[in-house]
Amino acid sequence: MTTVNTDKLSSARFAHATDAFVEIFTSSIDFDRRMAPQDIAGSLAHAKMLCTIGILTETERDDIIKGLNIISEEIEQGTFNWSIKQEDVHMNIEARLTELVGLAGKKLHTGRSRNDQVATDIRLYLRNEIGNINNQLSRLQNAILDLAEQEAETVMPGFTHLQVAQPVTFGHHLMAWFEMLCRDKERLQDCYKRINIMPLGSAALAGTSYPINRQMTADLLGFSRPSNNSLDAVSDRDFAIEFTAVGSMIMMHLSRFSEELILWASAQFDFIDIADAFCTGSSIMPQKKNPDVPELVRGKSGRVTGHLISLLMLMKGQPLAYNKDNQEDKEPLFDTADTLINSLRAFADMIPNISAKRENMYNAAKQGFATATDLADYLVGKGIAFRDAHEIVGLAVRLGVESNRDLSEISLPELQQFSVEIKQDVFEILTLEGSVAARKHIGGTAPDTVFAAIKAARELMLSE
Ligand code: ARG
């Protein structure tokens, strides 16, 4: 006499119950229940389609719709009884549906499999998260634009190798961040195109013998089209890898912004103040005000890149088609979306709470011979070849270093030792204001150019 394990929907083939630990080990309900709204949406579309091809009667379809709506509510109210016995979100919902509506519930799984179901659910889930991420990206971009507008004329040192290089405007620096986020949005939209393709109907791997109408389910669920190949559709997680790759890039950008904010907020730079609400103190050092938000965001960038690598490794050894390995895709994906949304949100909230210490930025730009290139360009304007001009300015800088003076503090006769072409008007270009104002071509740092860039950016934001 064999015992039949009747707890599970997929159990009749088994003579013996699942090992208790294996049941826990293989179940995904603790994390995949987040996809319940998507799972229900998919089932609603599938049931409607099954009815149009005569697999379900209208009464059965309506029972299923009613049952799924009740389940939706139970989940929302927190009264739904999630059970590890039913392994995952798909089987939990189906089992409850059958409890609620009887036979009709048992017919819902006709012509589909959890393999196409889960692939569909993840795609629906990510579609939604991309919308949320995009909203936070827009909030951050708008905050950056506001600050850039306020600081379009603020002069600060621009750095290469973290050494003072040439003066720039703070607004221009902030608009560099804006550009990075524009590319992030484009990448997100591009990845969305490949997410928005429907696997449902691929069933376990080979499709189904029922005359299903995949175009109909795709339309009901807002997918651009049904997938082309059933084997590919149930096993493909390229879209998930792309999503984490785009996410890694976004987090890498936030991490770079963070690093700059942390440096600027330090006593050594002292370029900005981050409002108290976005900093914390130290439990031991009473004087400390730490830039925790950017530090934490910089730290969190690592875990998203980790998820990207996890998913690449998850997929690299898998033969077609679905394998249970794929259950491991969800936690990295969910955490990627959560980390992105939270980090972007914290950043968007923090940016309006940053104030520029304009005088300190200005004074820092005055150090480090930031207008040396301007002097070289001036000499080129007088007919000297750039390489020779570079040499002449090098000598002037050396004099400045030795006598502890900025180029603008060296007298005209002293400068003329290096080139007779240097005249009184040189002092106009040796000022920081003159230096930034001269860079007024498209993409330059001149305040007027920055104002124009902000205006164009605002129009772009409105057109999205
Ligand atoms: N929980 C599974 C997953 O996340 C659902 C699909 C399982 N399919 C199967 N035949 N075991 O991938």
CSV table of C-alpha atoms and ligand atoms in Angstrom, one decimal:
chain,number,residue,atom,x,y,z
A,1,MET,CA,0.0,0.0,0.0
A,2,THR,CA,1.5,3.3,-1.0
A,3,THR,CA,0.7,6.6,0.6
A,4,VAL,CA,-0.4,9.3,-1.7
A,5,ASN,CA,0.6,12.8,-0.8
A,6,THR,CA,-2.4,14.9,-1.4
A,7,ASP,CA,-1.2,18.2,0.0
A,8,LYS,CA,0.2,19.4,-3.2
A,9,LEU,CA,-1.3,20.2,-6.6
A,10,SER,CA,1.5,18.4,-8.4
A,11,SER,CA,1.7,15.3,-6.2
A,12,ALA,CA,-0.2,12.3,-7.5
A,13,ARG,CA,2.9,10.8,-9.2
A,14,PHE,CA,4.7,10.7,-5.9
A,15,ALA,CA,4.4,7.7,-3.6
A,16,HIS,CA,6.0,9.5,-0.7
A,17,ALA,CA,5.8,12.9,0.8
A,18,THR,CA,8.5,15.4,0.2
A,19,ASP,CA,11.3,15.5,2.7
A,20,ALA,CA,10.4,18.3,5.2
A,21,PHE,CA,13.6,20.2,4.6
A,22,VAL,CA,13.6,19.7,0.9
A,23,GLU,CA,10.1,21.2,0.9
A,24,ILE,CA,11.5,24.3,2.6
A,25,PHE,CA,14.6,24.3,0.5
A,26,THR,CA,12.8,24.2,-2.8
A,27,SER,CA,10.0,26.5,-2.0
A,28,SER,CA,10.0,30.1,-3.2
A,29,ILE,CA,6.9,31.4,-1.6
A,30,ASP,CA,8.7,33.6,0.9
A,31,PHE,CA,10.0,35.8,-1.9
A,32,ASP,CA,7.9,35.2,-5.0
A,33,ARG,CA,4.6,36.1,-3.3
A,34,ARG,CA,5.6,39.7,-4.3
A,35,MET,CA,4.5,38.8,-7.8
A,36,ALA,CA,0.9,37.9,-6.7
A,37,PRO,CA,-0.7,40.9,-8.5
A,38,GLN,CA,1.1,40.0,-11.7
A,39,ASP,CA,0.3,36.3,-11.3
A,40,ILE,CA,-3.4,37.2,-10.9
A,41,ALA,CA,-3.4,39.5,-13.9
A,42,GLY,CA,-1.9,36.8,-16.0
A,43,SER,CA,-4.5,34.3,-14.8
A,44,LEU,CA,-7.3,36.7,-15.5
A,45,ALA,CA,-6.1,37.2,-19.1
A,46,HIS,CA,-5.5,33.4,-19.6
A,47,ALA,CA,-9.0,32.6,-18.3
A,48,LYS,CA,-10.7,35.1,-20.6
A,49,MET,CA,-8.8,33.7,-23.6
A,50,LEU,CA,-9.6,30.1,-22.6
A,51,CYS,CA,-13.3,31.0,-22.6
A,52,THR,CA,-13.2,32.5,-26.1
A,53,ILE,CA,-11.7,29.2,-27.5
A,54,GLY,CA,-14.3,27.1,-25.7
A,55,ILE,CA,-12.1,25.6,-23.0
A,56,LEU,CA,-14.0,27.4,-20.2
A,57,THR,CA,-17.7,28.1,-20.2
A,58,GLU,CA,-18.7,31.7,-19.5
A,59,THR,CA,-19.8,30.7,-16.0
A,60,GLU,CA,-16.5,29.0,-15.3
A,61,ARG,CA,-14.7,32.1,-16.5
A,62,ASP,CA,-16.8,34.3,-14.3
A,63,ASP,CA,-16.2,32.1,-11.3
A,64,ILE,CA,-12.5,32.3,-11.9
A,65,ILE,CA,-12.6,36.0,-12.2
A,66,LYS,CA,-14.7,36.3,-9.0
A,67,GLY,CA,-12.3,33.9,-7.2
A,68,LEU,CA,-9.2,35.7,-8.3
A,69,ASN,CA,-10.7,39.1,-7.2
A,70,ILE,CA,-11.4,37.6,-3.7
A,71,ILE,CA,-7.8,36.3,-3.6
A,72,SER,CA,-6.5,39.8,-4.5
A,73,GLU,CA,-8.4,41.2,-1.7
A,74,GLU,CA,-7.3,38.6,0.8
A,75,ILE,CA,-3.7,39.3,-0.2
A,76,GLU,CA,-4.2,43.0,0.2
A,77,GLN,CA,-5.8,42.6,3.6
A,78,GLY,CA,-3.1,40.2,4.7
A,79,THR,CA,-5.5,37.4,5.4
A,80,PHE,CA,-4.3,35.1,2.6
A,81,ASN,CA,-2.8,31.9,4.0
A,82,TRP,CA,0.5,31.5,2.2
A,83,SER,CA,1.6,27.9,2.5
A,84,ILE,CA,5.0,26.4,1.9
A,85,LYS,CA,3.2,23.2,1.0
A,86,GLN,CA,2.2,24.9,-2.2
A,87,GLU,CA,5.8,25.8,-3.0
A,88,ASP,CA,5.3,29.0,-4.9
A,89,VAL,CA,3.0,32.0,-5.6
A,90,HIS,CA,1.5,30.3,-8.6
A,91,MET,CA,0.4,27.1,-6.8
A,92,ASN,CA,-0.7,29.0,-3.7
A,93,ILE,CA,-3.1,31.1,-5.7
A,94,GLU,CA,-4.4,28.2,-7.8
A,95,ALA,CA,-5.0,26.0,-4.8
A,96,ARG,CA,-6.9,28.8,-3.1
A,97,LEU,CA,-8.9,29.5,-6.2
A,98,THR,CA,-10.0,25.9,-6.3
A,99,GLU,CA,-11.0,26.1,-2.7
A,100,LEU,CA,-13.1,29.1,-3.5
A,101,VAL,CA,-14.7,28.2,-6.8
A,102,GLY,CA,-14.3,24.4,-7.1
A,103,LEU,CA,-14.0,22.8,-10.5
A,104,ALA,CA,-13.5,26.0,-12.5
A,105,GLY,CA,-10.3,26.6,-10.5
A,106,LYS,CA,-9.0,23.2,-11.5
A,107,LYS,CA,-9.4,24.1,-15.2
A,108,LEU,CA,-7.4,27.4,-15.1
A,109,HIS,CA,-4.1,25.7,-15.7
A,110,THR,CA,-5.2,24.2,-19.0
A,111,GLY,CA,-2.8,25.1,-21.8
A,112,ARG,CA,-0.2,26.7,-19.6
A,113,SER,CA,2.6,25.7,-17.2
A,114,ARG,CA,4.3,27.4,-14.3
A,115,ASN,CA,7.3,27.8,-16.7
A,116,ASP,CA,5.6,30.2,-19.0
A,117,GLN,CA,3.6,31.6,-16.1
A,118,VAL,CA,6.6,32.6,-14.0
A,119,ALA,CA,8.4,34.1,-17.0
A,120,THR,CA,5.3,36.2,-17.7
A,121,ASP,CA,5.0,37.2,-14.1
A,122,ILE,CA,8.6,38.4,-13.9
A,123,ARG,CA,8.2,40.4,-17.1
A,124,LEU,CA,5.0,42.1,-15.8
A,125,TYR,CA,6.7,42.8,-12.5
A,126,LEU,CA,9.7,44.4,-14.1
A,127,ARG,CA,7.6,46.5,-16.4
A,128,ASN,CA,6.0,48.0,-13.3
A,129,GLU,CA,9.3,48.5,-11.5
A,130,ILE,CA,10.8,50.2,-14.6
A,131,GLY,CA,7.9,52.7,-14.3
A,132,ASN,CA,8.8,53.3,-10.7
A,133,ILE,CA,12.5,53.6,-11.3
A,134,ASN,CA,11.8,56.0,-14.2
A,135,ASN,CA,9.7,58.2,-11.9
A,136,GLN,CA,12.5,58.4,-9.4
A,137,LEU,CA,15.0,59.2,-12.1
A,138,SER,CA,12.8,62.1,-13.2
A,139,ARG,CA,12.5,63.4,-9.7
A,140,LEU,CA,16.3,63.3,-9.3
A,141,GLN,CA,16.8,65.0,-12.7
A,142,ASN,CA,14.4,67.8,-11.8
A,143,ALA,CA,16.2,68.3,-8.5
A,144,ILE,CA,19.5,68.5,-10.3
A,145,LEU,CA,18.1,71.0,-12.8
A,146,ASP,CA,16.9,73.3,-10.0
A,147,LEU,CA,20.2,73.3,-8.2
A,148,ALA,CA,22.1,73.7,-11.5
A,149,GLU,CA,20.0,76.8,-12.3
A,150,GLN,CA,20.8,78.3,-8.9
A,151,GLU,CA,24.5,77.6,-9.3
A,152,ALA,CA,24.9,78.3,-13.0
A,153,GLU,CA,27.3,81.2,-12.3
A,154,THR,CA,29.1,79.6,-9.4
A,155,VAL,CA,32.7,79.1,-10.2
A,156,MET,CA,34.5,76.0,-8.8
A,157,PRO,CA,37.6,74.1,-9.7
A,158,GLY,CA,37.2,71.4,-12.3
A,159,PHE,CA,39.4,68.4,-11.6
A,160,THR,CA,41.3,65.8,-13.6
A,161,HIS,CA,43.2,63.3,-11.6
A,162,LEU,CA,41.5,65.0,-8.6
A,163,GLN,CA,44.0,67.8,-9.1
A,164,VAL,CA,42.7,71.3,-9.9
A,165,ALA,CA,42.6,71.5,-13.7
A,166,GLN,CA,40.5,74.4,-15.0
A,167,PRO,CA,37.7,76.5,-13.6
A,168,VAL,CA,34.2,75.3,-14.3
A,169,THR,CA,30.8,76.4,-13.1
A,170,PHE,CA,29.0,74.3,-10.5
A,171,GLY,CA,25.9,74.3,-12.7
A,172,HIS,CA,27.9,72.8,-15.5
A,173,HIS,CA,29.2,70.1,-13.2
A,174,LEU,CA,25.7,69.3,-12.1
A,175,MET,CA,24.5,69.1,-15.7
A,176,ALA,CA,27.1,66.4,-16.2
A,177,TRP,CA,25.2,64.3,-13.7
A,178,PHE,CA,22.0,65.1,-15.5
A,179,GLU,CA,23.4,63.8,-18.8
A,180,MET,CA,24.4,60.5,-17.2
A,181,LEU,CA,20.8,60.0,-16.0
A,182,CYS,CA,19.4,60.8,-19.5
A,183,ARG,CA,21.4,57.9,-20.8
A,184,ASP,CA,20.2,55.7,-18.0
A,185,LYS,CA,16.7,56.4,-18.9
A,186,GLU,CA,17.3,55.5,-22.5
A,187,ARG,CA,18.9,52.2,-21.5
A,188,LEU,CA,15.9,51.5,-19.3
A,189,GLN,CA,13.5,52.2,-22.2
A,190,ASP,CA,15.5,50.0,-24.5
A,191,CYS,CA,15.6,47.1,-22.0
A,192,TYR,CA,11.8,47.6,-21.5
A,193,LYS,CA,11.3,46.7,-25.2
A,194,ARG,CA,12.7,43.2,-24.7
A,195,ILE,CA,10.9,42.8,-21.4
A,196,ASN,CA,7.6,43.6,-22.9
A,197,ILE,CA,7.3,40.3,-24.9
A,198,MET,CA,4.9,37.6,-23.7
A,199,PRO,CA,6.0,34.0,-23.0
A,200,LEU,CA,2.5,32.9,-21.9
A,201,GLY,CA,1.3,30.1,-24.2
A,202,SER,CA,4.8,28.5,-24.4
A,203,ALA,CA,3.5,26.2,-21.7
A,204,ALA,CA,6.2,23.9,-20.2
A,205,LEU,CA,8.5,24.2,-23.2
A,206,ALA,CA,6.9,22.9,-26.4
A,207,GLY,CA,3.7,25.0,-26.5
A,208,THR,CA,0.3,23.4,-26.1
A,209,SER,CA,-2.1,21.4,-28.3
A,210,TYR,CA,-5.1,23.7,-27.4
A,211,PRO,CA,-6.0,26.3,-30.0
A,212,ILE,CA,-4.9,29.2,-27.8
A,213,ASN,CA,-5.1,32.8,-28.9
A,214,ARG,CA,-1.8,34.2,-27.8
A,215,GLN,CA,-2.3,37.6,-29.5
A,216,MET,CA,-5.4,38.0,-27.3
A,217,THR,CA,-3.6,37.4,-24.0
A,218,ALA,CA,-0.8,39.6,-25.2
A,219,ASP,CA,-3.2,42.4,-25.9
A,220,LEU,CA,-5.0,41.9,-22.6
A,221,LEU,CA,-1.8,42.1,-20.7
A,222,GLY,CA,-0.4,45.0,-22.7
A,223,PHE,CA,2.6,43.1,-24.2
A,224,SER,CA,3.9,44.2,-27.6
A,225,ARG,CA,3.7,40.7,-28.9
A,226,PRO,CA,3.8,37.0,-28.1
A,227,SER,CA,7.3,35.4,-28.0
A,228,ASN,CA,8.5,33.6,-31.1
A,229,ASN,CA,9.9,30.4,-29.7
A,230,SER,CA,8.5,28.4,-26.8
A,231,LEU,CA,11.8,26.8,-25.8
A,232,ASP,CA,13.5,30.2,-25.7
A,233,ALA,CA,10.6,32.0,-24.0
A,234,VAL,CA,10.4,29.7,-20.9
A,235,SER,CA,14.2,29.7,-20.4
A,236,ASP,CA,15.2,33.2,-21.5
A,237,ARG,CA,16.4,35.5,-18.7
A,238,ASP,CA,18.4,37.9,-20.9
A,239,PHE,CA,15.9,40.6,-20.1
A,240,ALA,CA,16.6,40.1,-16.4
A,241,ILE,CA,20.3,40.3,-16.9
A,242,GLU,CA,19.8,43.5,-19.0
A,243,PHE,CA,17.7,45.0,-16.3
A,244,THR,CA,20.4,44.4,-13.6
A,245,ALA,CA,23.1,45.7,-16.0
A,246,VAL,CA,21.1,48.9,-16.5
A,247,GLY,CA,20.6,49.0,-12.8
A,248,SER,CA,24.3,48.5,-12.1
A,249,MET,CA,25.0,51.4,-14.4
A,250,ILE,CA,22.5,53.7,-12.6
A,251,MET,CA,24.0,52.7,-9.3
A,252,MET,CA,27.5,53.3,-10.6
A,253,HIS,CA,26.4,56.8,-11.5
A,254,LEU,CA,24.9,57.4,-8.1
A,255,SER,CA,28.1,56.1,-6.5
A,256,ARG,CA,30.2,58.6,-8.5
A,257,PHE,CA,27.8,61.4,-7.4
A,258,SER,CA,28.1,60.1,-3.9
A,259,GLU,CA,31.8,60.1,-3.9
A,260,GLU,CA,31.9,63.8,-5.0
A,261,LEU,CA,29.3,64.8,-2.4
A,262,ILE,CA,31.3,63.1,0.3
A,263,LEU,CA,34.5,64.8,-0.8
A,264,TRP,CA,32.9,68.2,-1.1
A,265,ALA,CA,31.3,67.9,2.3
A,266,SER,CA,34.6,67.1,4.0
A,267,ALA,CA,36.4,69.8,5.9
A,268,GLN,CA,39.3,69.6,3.4
A,269,PHE,CA,37.1,70.6,0.4
A,270,ASP,CA,34.3,72.3,2.3
A,271,PHE,CA,32.4,73.1,-1.0
A,272,ILE,CA,28.9,72.1,0.2
A,273,ASP,CA,26.6,71.7,3.2
A,274,ILE,CA,24.2,68.7,3.3
A,275,ALA,CA,21.3,69.5,5.6
A,276,ASP,CA,21.2,67.8,9.0
A,277,ALA,CA,18.1,65.8,7.9
A,278,PHE,CA,20.4,63.8,5.5
A,279,CYS,CA,23.3,63.3,7.8
A,280,THR,CA,23.9,61.5,11.1
A,281,GLY,CA,26.3,62.0,14.0
A,282,SER,CA,28.8,59.7,15.5
A,283,SER,CA,28.1,57.8,18.7
A,284,ILE,CA,31.6,58.7,20.0
A,285,MET,CA,32.8,61.8,18.3
A,286,PRO,CA,30.5,64.7,19.2
A,287,GLN,CA,31.8,67.0,16.4
A,288,LYS,CA,30.9,64.6,13.5
A,289,LYS,CA,28.3,65.2,10.9
A,290,ASN,CA,28.5,62.3,8.5
A,291,PRO,CA,27.2,62.2,4.9
A,292,ASP,CA,25.5,58.9,5.5
A,293,VAL,CA,23.1,59.0,2.6
A,294,PRO,CA,25.7,59.3,-0.2
A,295,GLU,CA,28.0,56.8,1.7
A,296,LEU,CA,25.2,54.2,1.9
A,297,VAL,CA,24.3,54.7,-1.8
A,298,ARG,CA,27.9,54.3,-2.8
A,299,GLY,CA,27.9,51.1,-0.7
A,300,LYS,CA,24.7,49.8,-2.2
A,301,SER,CA,26.0,50.1,-5.8
A,302,GLY,CA,28.1,47.0,-5.1
A,303,ARG,CA,25.2,44.8,-4.3
A,304,VAL,CA,23.5,45.6,-7.6
A,305,THR,CA,26.6,44.8,-9.6
A,306,GLY,CA,26.7,41.6,-7.5
A,307,HIS,CA,23.2,40.7,-8.7
A,308,LEU,CA,24.2,41.3,-12.3
A,309,ILE,CA,27.1,38.8,-11.9
A,310,SER,CA,24.8,36.3,-10.0
A,311,LEU,CA,22.3,36.3,-12.9
A,312,LEU,CA,25.0,35.9,-15.5
A,313,MET,CA,26.4,32.9,-13.6
A,314,LEU,CA,22.9,31.6,-13.0
A,315,MET,CA,22.3,31.3,-16.7
A,316,LYS,CA,25.7,30.3,-18.1
A,317,GLY,CA,25.5,26.6,-17.7
A,318,GLN,CA,21.8,26.0,-18.4
A,319,PRO,CA,20.7,23.8,-21.2
A,320,LEU,CA,17.3,24.5,-22.8
A,321,ALA,CA,14.6,24.9,-21.6
A,322,TYR,CA,13.4,25.7,-18.1
A,323,ASN,CA,15.4,24.5,-15.2
A,324,LYS,CA,14.7,24.9,-11.5
A,325,ASP,CA,17.9,27.1,-11.3
A,326,ASN,CA,15.8,29.9,-12.6
A,327,GLN,CA,13.9,30.2,-9.4
A,328,GLU,CA,17.1,31.9,-8.2
A,329,ASP,CA,16.5,34.8,-10.5
A,330,LYS,CA,13.9,36.5,-8.3
A,331,GLU,CA,15.8,37.7,-5.2
A,332,PRO,CA,18.5,39.5,-7.2
A,333,LEU,CA,15.9,41.1,-9.4
A,334,PHE,CA,13.7,42.2,-6.5
A,335,ASP,CA,16.6,43.6,-4.6
A,336,THR,CA,17.9,45.4,-7.7
A,337,ALA,CA,14.6,47.1,-8.2
A,338,ASP,CA,14.2,48.0,-4.4
A,339,THR,CA,17.8,49.2,-4.2
A,340,LEU,CA,17.4,51.4,-7.2
A,341,ILE,CA,14.1,52.9,-6.2
A,342,ASN,CA,15.3,53.6,-2.6
A,343,SER,CA,18.6,55.0,-3.6
A,344,LEU,CA,17.2,57.3,-6.3
A,345,ARG,CA,14.5,58.4,-3.9
A,346,ALA,CA,17.0,59.3,-1.1
A,347,PHE,CA,19.1,61.2,-3.7
A,348,ALA,CA,16.2,63.1,-5.2
A,349,ASP,CA,15.1,64.1,-1.6
A,350,MET,CA,18.6,65.1,-0.6
A,351,ILE,CA,19.7,67.3,-3.6
A,352,PRO,CA,17.4,70.2,-2.7
A,353,ASN,CA,18.9,70.0,0.8
A,354,ILE,CA,22.4,70.7,-0.5
A,355,SER,CA,23.8,74.2,-0.4
A,356,ALA,CA,26.9,75.4,-2.2
A,357,LYS,CA,29.6,77.3,-0.3
A,358,ARG,CA,30.3,79.6,-3.2
A,359,GLU,CA,33.2,81.5,-1.7
A,360,ASN,CA,35.0,78.3,-0.8
A,361,MET,CA,34.5,76.9,-4.3
A,362,TYR,CA,35.8,80.2,-5.8
A,363,ASN,CA,38.9,80.3,-3.6
A,364,ALA,CA,39.7,76.7,-4.4
A,365,ALA,CA,39.5,77.4,-8.1
A,366,LYS,CA,42.0,80.3,-7.6
A,367,GLN,CA,44.5,77.8,-6.3
A,368,GLY,CA,46.3,75.3,-8.5
A,369,PHE,CA,46.8,77.6,-11.5
A,370,ALA,CA,43.4,76.8,-13.0
A,371,THR,CA,43.7,79.5,-15.7
A,372,ALA,CA,47.1,78.2,-17.1
A,373,THR,CA,45.3,76.8,-20.2
A,374,ASP,CA,43.7,80.2,-20.7
A,375,LEU,CA,47.1,81.9,-20.7
A,376,ALA,CA,48.3,79.3,-23.3
A,377,ASP,CA,45.2,80.0,-25.4
A,378,TYR,CA,45.9,83.7,-25.1
A,379,LEU,CA,49.4,83.2,-26.5
A,380,VAL,CA,48.0,81.1,-29.3
A,381,GLY,CA,45.7,84.1,-30.1
A,382,LYS,CA,48.9,86.2,-30.4
A,383,GLY,CA,50.2,83.8,-33.1
A,384,ILE,CA,52.3,81.5,-31.0
A,385,ALA,CA,52.1,77.7,-31.7
A,386,PHE,CA,50.2,75.9,-28.9
A,387,ARG,CA,53.2,73.7,-28.0
A,388,ASP,CA,55.4,76.8,-27.6
A,389,ALA,CA,52.7,78.5,-25.6
A,390,HIS,CA,52.4,75.4,-23.4
A,391,GLU,CA,56.2,75.7,-22.6
A,392,ILE,CA,56.0,79.5,-21.9
A,393,VAL,CA,53.1,79.0,-19.5
A,394,GLY,CA,55.0,76.1,-17.8
A,395,LEU,CA,57.8,78.6,-17.0
A,396,ALA,CA,55.3,81.1,-15.6
A,397,VAL,CA,53.6,78.5,-13.5
A,398,ARG,CA,57.0,77.4,-12.1
A,399,LEU,CA,57.7,81.0,-11.1
A,400,GLY,CA,54.2,81.1,-9.4
A,401,VAL,CA,55.0,77.9,-7.5
A,402,GLU,CA,58.4,79.2,-6.4
A,403,SER,CA,57.1,82.5,-5.3
A,404,ASN,CA,53.7,81.2,-4.0
A,405,ARG,CA,51.6,83.3,-6.3
A,406,ASP,CA,48.7,82.7,-8.7
A,407,LEU,CA,49.3,83.6,-12.3
A,408,SER,CA,47.0,86.6,-11.9
A,409,GLU,CA,49.3,87.8,-9.1
A,410,ILE,CA,52.5,87.8,-11.2
A,411,SER,CA,53.4,91.3,-12.6
A,412,LEU,CA,53.3,92.1,-16.3
A,413,PRO,CA,57.1,92.7,-16.5
A,414,GLU,CA,57.7,89.4,-14.9
A,415,LEU,CA,55.3,87.6,-17.3
A,416,GLN,CA,56.9,89.4,-20.2
A,417,GLN,CA,60.2,87.7,-19.4
A,418,PHE,CA,58.6,84.5,-20.8
A,419,SER,CA,57.0,86.2,-23.8
A,420,VAL,CA,56.9,89.7,-25.1
A,421,GLU,CA,53.5,88.9,-26.6
A,422,ILE,CA,51.9,89.1,-23.1
A,423,LYS,CA,50.2,92.5,-22.7
A,424,GLN,CA,48.1,94.2,-20.0
A,425,ASP,CA,44.9,92.6,-21.4
A,426,VAL,CA,46.2,89.2,-20.2
A,427,PHE,CA,44.8,89.9,-16.7
A,428,GLU,CA,41.2,89.8,-18.1
A,429,ILE,CA,41.7,86.2,-19.2
A,430,LEU,CA,43.5,85.2,-16.0
A,431,THR,CA,40.4,85.7,-14.0
A,432,LEU,CA,38.1,82.8,-13.2
A,433,GLU,CA,35.0,84.6,-14.6
A,434,GLY,CA,36.8,85.3,-17.8
A,435,SER,CA,38.0,81.7,-18.1
A,436,VAL,CA,34.5,80.2,-17.7
A,437,ALA,CA,32.8,82.8,-19.8
A,438,ALA,CA,35.1,82.1,-22.7
A,439,ARG,CA,33.9,78.5,-23.0
A,440,LYS,CA,30.6,79.3,-24.6
A,441,HIS,CA,30.4,76.7,-27.4
A,442,ILE,CA,27.8,73.9,-27.2
A,443,GLY,CA,28.7,71.8,-24.2
A,444,GLY,CA,30.9,74.4,-22.6
A,445,THR,CA,30.9,75.7,-19.0
A,446,ALA,CA,30.0,79.3,-19.6
A,447,PRO,CA,27.1,80.4,-17.4
A,448,ASP,CA,25.0,81.4,-20.5
A,449,THR,CA,25.7,78.1,-22.1
A,450,VAL,CA,24.7,76.3,-18.8
A,451,PHE,CA,21.4,78.3,-18.7
A,452,ALA,CA,20.7,77.3,-22.3
A,453,ALA,CA,21.5,73.6,-21.4
A,454,ILE,CA,19.1,73.8,-18.5
A,455,LYS,CA,16.4,75.2,-20.6
A,456,ALA,CA,16.8,72.5,-23.2
A,457,ALA,CA,16.8,69.9,-20.5
A,458,ARG,CA,13.6,71.2,-19.0
A,459,GLU,CA,11.9,70.9,-22.4
A,460,LEU,CA,13.2,67.4,-22.7
A,461,MET,CA,11.7,66.5,-19.3
A,462,LEU,CA,8.3,67.9,-20.3
A,463,SER,CA,8.3,66.0,-23.6
A,464,GLU,CA,8.9,62.6,-21.8
B,1,ARG,N1,8.8,28.7,-8.6
B,1,ARG,C1,9.3,28.4,-9.9
B,1,ARG,C2,10.3,29.5,-10.4
B,1,ARG,O1,10.4,30.4,-9.7
B,1,ARG,C3,8.2,28.3,-10.9
B,1,ARG,C4,8.3,27.5,-12.0
B,1,ARG,C5,8.5,26.1,-11.6
B,1,ARG,N2,8.4,25.1,-12.6
B,1,ARG,C6,8.7,23.9,-12.4
B,1,ARG,N3,8.4,23.1,-13.4
B,1,ARG,N4,9.2,23.5,-11.4
B,1,ARG,O2,10.9,29.4,-11.4
